[in-house]
Short mmCIF file of C-alpha atoms in Angstrom, two decimals:
data_model
loop_
_atom_site.label_atom_id
_atom_site.label_comp_id
_atom_site.label_asym_id
_atom_site.label_seq_id
_atom_site.Cartn_x
_atom_site.Cartn_y
_atom_site.Cartn_z
CA MET T 1 72.09 -56.32 -111.23
CA ALA T 2 72.83 -59.68 -109.50
CA THR T 3 75.28 -58.78 -106.65
CA ARG T 4 76.42 -60.24 -103.31
CA ILE T 5 73.96 -58.05 -101.78
CA THR T 6 71.20 -59.03 -103.58
CA ALA T 7 72.20 -62.84 -102.56
CA LEU T 8 72.26 -61.32 -98.98
CA LEU T 9 68.83 -59.56 -99.11
CA GLU T 10 67.61 -63.16 -100.65
CA ALA T 11 69.03 -65.20 -97.55
CA MET T 12 67.47 -62.81 -95.32
CA LYS T 13 63.95 -63.57 -96.98
CA LYS T 14 64.41 -67.22 -96.51
CA LEU T 15 65.47 -67.02 -92.86
CA GLU T 16 62.52 -64.94 -92.50
CA GLN T 17 60.44 -68.08 -93.82
CA GLU T 18 61.90 -70.19 -91.94
CA LEU T 19 61.27 -67.97 -88.43
CA LEU T 20 57.51 -67.75 -89.57
CA LEU T 21 57.51 -71.43 -90.15
CA GLU T 22 58.85 -71.68 -86.54
CA ILE T 23 56.36 -69.10 -84.97
CA GLU T 24 53.43 -71.44 -86.87
CA LYS T 25 54.65 -74.62 -84.98
CA LYS T 26 53.96 -72.52 -81.61
CA GLU T 27 50.28 -73.12 -82.65
CA ALA T 28 50.60 -76.75 -81.32
CA GLU T 29 52.73 -75.82 -78.33
CA PHE T 30 50.12 -73.09 -77.02
CA TYR T 31 47.18 -75.37 -78.07
CA TYR T 32 45.87 -72.94 -80.72
CA THR T 33 44.83 -72.91 -84.18
CA VAL T 34 44.72 -70.16 -86.59
CA ILE T 35 41.26 -70.52 -89.46
CA GLY T 36 41.56 -67.36 -91.63
CA LYS T 37 41.52 -64.26 -89.41
CA LYS T 38 40.22 -66.13 -86.15
CA VAL T 39 42.33 -67.80 -83.31
CA ARG T 40 40.77 -70.59 -81.64
CA PHE T 41 41.98 -72.07 -78.02
CA GLU T 42 41.22 -75.22 -76.68
CA ALA T 43 38.45 -74.86 -74.12
CA GLU T 44 40.63 -76.19 -71.12
CA VAL T 45 43.71 -73.52 -72.19
CA ARG T 46 41.01 -70.69 -72.41
CA LYS T 47 39.46 -71.37 -69.07
CA ARG T 48 43.01 -71.41 -67.88
CA HIS T 49 43.90 -68.15 -69.34
CA ARG T 50 40.82 -66.72 -67.92
CA ASN T 51 42.01 -67.75 -64.74
CA LEU T 52 45.32 -65.66 -65.32
CA ALA T 53 43.79 -62.46 -66.30
CA GLN T 54 44.32 -59.58 -64.01
CA ARG T 55 41.25 -57.84 -62.75
CA LEU T 56 41.41 -53.85 -63.92
CA SER T 57 41.13 -52.76 -60.49
CA ARG T 58 44.72 -54.67 -59.59
CA TYR T 59 46.04 -53.71 -63.18
CA LEU T 60 45.37 -49.90 -62.51
CA SER T 61 46.38 -49.75 -58.98
CA GLU T 62 49.89 -51.55 -59.70
CA ALA T 63 50.38 -49.14 -62.89
CA ALA T 64 53.06 -46.60 -62.69
CA LEU T 65 51.98 -43.25 -62.61
CA LEU T 66 54.08 -41.72 -65.31
CA ASN T 67 52.38 -44.45 -67.36
CA ILE T 68 48.83 -43.14 -66.77
CA LEU T 69 49.79 -39.68 -67.20
CA THR T 70 51.22 -40.46 -70.51
CA ALA T 71 48.48 -42.58 -71.93
CA PRO T 72 46.52 -39.83 -73.48
CA LEU T 73 49.83 -38.57 -75.34
CA ILE T 74 49.83 -42.32 -76.66
CA TRP T 75 46.38 -42.37 -78.01
CA LEU T 76 46.58 -38.74 -79.44
CA ILE T 77 49.25 -39.69 -81.79
CA LEU T 78 46.23 -42.20 -83.30
CA ILE T 79 44.63 -39.07 -84.96
CA PRO T 80 47.66 -38.63 -87.40
CA ALA T 81 48.37 -42.30 -87.71
CA LEU T 82 44.45 -42.25 -89.20
CA LEU T 83 45.00 -39.93 -91.38
CA LEU T 84 48.32 -41.26 -92.56
CA ASP T 85 46.45 -44.88 -93.17
CA LEU T 86 43.66 -42.94 -95.30
CA THR T 87 46.10 -41.02 -97.45
CA VAL T 88 48.45 -43.59 -98.15
CA THR T 89 45.60 -46.03 -98.93
CA VAL T 90 44.13 -43.38 -101.36
CA PHE T 91 47.73 -42.27 -102.67
CA GLN T 92 48.33 -46.16 -103.72
CA ALA T 93 44.80 -46.72 -104.98
CA VAL T 94 45.19 -43.79 -107.48
CA CYS T 95 48.93 -43.64 -108.22
CA PHE T 96 49.71 -47.20 -108.23
CA ARG T 97 47.33 -47.77 -111.04
CA VAL T 98 48.81 -45.17 -112.86
CA TYR T 99 52.66 -46.22 -112.46
CA GLY T 100 51.57 -50.06 -112.81
CA ILE T 101 52.88 -51.02 -109.62
CA PRO T 102 51.21 -53.79 -107.89
CA ARG T 103 49.07 -52.56 -104.77
CA VAL T 104 50.04 -53.65 -101.12
CA LYS T 105 47.60 -55.59 -99.29
CA ARG T 106 46.81 -53.66 -96.30
CA GLN T 107 45.56 -56.59 -94.44
CA ARG T 108 48.72 -58.58 -94.62
CA TYR T 109 50.62 -55.87 -92.44
CA ILE T 110 47.78 -54.98 -89.98
CA VAL T 111 47.14 -57.79 -87.91
CA ILE T 112 44.84 -57.52 -84.56
CA ASP T 113 44.51 -60.83 -82.93
CA HIS T 114 45.44 -60.04 -79.26
CA GLN T 115 41.51 -60.02 -78.48
CA ALA T 116 41.82 -63.66 -78.75
CA LEU T 117 43.80 -64.01 -75.51
CA ALA T 118 41.59 -64.69 -72.50
CA TYR T 119 44.54 -63.72 -70.09
CA LEU T 120 44.76 -60.05 -70.80
CA ASN T 121 42.24 -57.78 -69.48
CA PHE T 122 40.39 -55.09 -71.06
CA ILE T 123 43.06 -52.25 -70.82
CA GLU T 124 45.81 -54.75 -72.05
CA LYS T 125 43.61 -55.91 -75.44
CA LEU T 126 42.98 -52.33 -76.16
CA ASN T 127 46.68 -51.48 -75.60
CA CYS T 128 47.45 -54.73 -77.84
CA LEU T 129 44.74 -53.36 -80.63
CA TYR T 130 46.62 -50.03 -80.45
CA CYS T 131 50.17 -51.73 -81.31
CA GLY T 132 49.06 -54.31 -83.66
CA TYR T 133 47.61 -51.36 -85.49
CA PHE T 134 50.13 -48.83 -85.11
CA ASN T 135 53.16 -51.14 -86.02
CA GLY T 136 51.08 -52.85 -88.87
CA LEU T 137 50.48 -49.33 -90.05
CA ILE T 138 54.13 -48.26 -89.96
CA ALA T 139 54.89 -51.59 -92.06
CA TYR T 140 52.16 -51.11 -94.35
CA VAL T 141 53.37 -47.26 -95.17
CA GLN T 142 57.18 -48.68 -95.30
CA GLU T 143 55.95 -51.18 -98.11
CA VAL T 144 53.85 -48.82 -100.21
CA ALA T 145 56.99 -46.44 -99.96
CA ALA T 146 59.27 -48.80 -101.00
CA ARG T 147 57.42 -49.24 -104.02
CA THR T 148 57.07 -46.09 -104.77
CA GLU T 149 60.98 -45.21 -104.12
CA GLN T 150 61.70 -48.39 -106.84
CA TYR T 151 59.46 -46.67 -109.34
CA TRP T 152 61.00 -42.94 -108.98
CA CYS T 153 64.33 -43.03 -107.52
CA PRO T 154 65.65 -46.92 -107.12
CA ILE T 155 69.06 -45.95 -105.89
CA LYS T 156 70.99 -47.50 -102.56
CA HIS T 157 72.27 -44.84 -100.20
CA ALA T 158 75.99 -44.51 -99.88
CA ARG T 159 75.65 -44.16 -96.04
CA ARG T 160 74.64 -47.14 -93.89
CA LEU T 161 70.91 -47.48 -93.31
CA ALA T 162 69.25 -48.94 -90.14
CA ALA T 163 67.28 -51.14 -92.00
CA MET T 164 66.69 -52.17 -95.55
CA HIS T 165 63.11 -51.92 -97.13
CA SER T 166 61.69 -55.10 -99.18
CA ARG T 167 62.68 -53.56 -102.57
CA TYR T 168 66.18 -52.35 -101.56
CA GLY T 169 68.00 -55.19 -103.29
CA LYS T 170 66.73 -54.20 -106.72
CA PHE T 171 68.18 -50.75 -106.36
CA PHE T 172 71.24 -49.30 -108.12
CA GLU T 173 74.63 -49.03 -106.53
CA TYR T 174 74.94 -45.48 -105.23
CA GLY T 175 77.47 -43.50 -108.45
CA ASP T 176 76.35 -46.10 -110.81
CA ALA T 177 75.38 -43.38 -113.48
CA GLU T 178 75.23 -45.77 -116.54
CA GLY T 179 73.15 -48.58 -114.72
CA TYR T 180 70.87 -46.42 -113.94
CA ARG T 181 70.39 -44.63 -117.31
CA ARG T 182 70.67 -47.99 -118.91
CA HIS T 183 67.95 -50.23 -116.88
CA LEU T 184 66.02 -47.49 -114.85
CA GLU T 185 62.74 -48.38 -117.09
CA GLU T 186 63.10 -52.29 -116.73
CA THR T 187 63.89 -51.57 -112.83
CA ARG T 188 60.60 -49.43 -112.38
CA ARG T 189 58.43 -52.47 -113.72
CA ASP T 190 60.57 -55.39 -111.85
CA PHE T 191 57.75 -56.82 -109.40
CA ALA T 192 57.59 -60.18 -110.75
CA ASP T 193 58.27 -61.22 -107.24
CA LEU T 194 55.45 -59.67 -106.06
CA GLU T 195 53.24 -61.34 -108.83
CA ASN T 196 55.15 -64.79 -108.40
CA LYS T 197 54.35 -64.56 -104.24
CA ALA T 198 50.73 -63.63 -104.89
CA ARG T 199 50.19 -66.79 -106.90
CA GLY T 200 52.33 -69.04 -104.77
#
């Protein structure tokens, strides 16, 4: 199934890796280091950051009224998000073992680290916690769904997608009935790239 599309997807993965390396270079520029899951700033930088933090009273007095009024709605969405997190985690814990699909490592997708930024006040840190969790959760769910789709229905769409998930390059072309019937079982098992990534 090596096609131009597969080659382009591989090129995108390489560019994504380059982007991650460039982001890591910012550690030196902004004087921080990442050790495990902890982020550490140099003492002088941390002091400067604390001086730039906006006081809660000022933050609230400058906040747009509509932002304040819509905040409860934003936080209400957290309830179904937590339920989604739980059900998807249970789903993959049970079903992926049955199907022989490598499990998605949740902690690789849900990254919450903005609490180390001393220039954020309590509300800003809380907002960042929410966004880090929610966006990470969506990415985690997408990866679980992508691996599930590779197992059950690995067929590309005829219509253009807004975004393609990580497994899409392994799917059969829309309308390739012969390829689908001939290679479905091997495509269902084609997770070697994930195993290599886990080792590397």
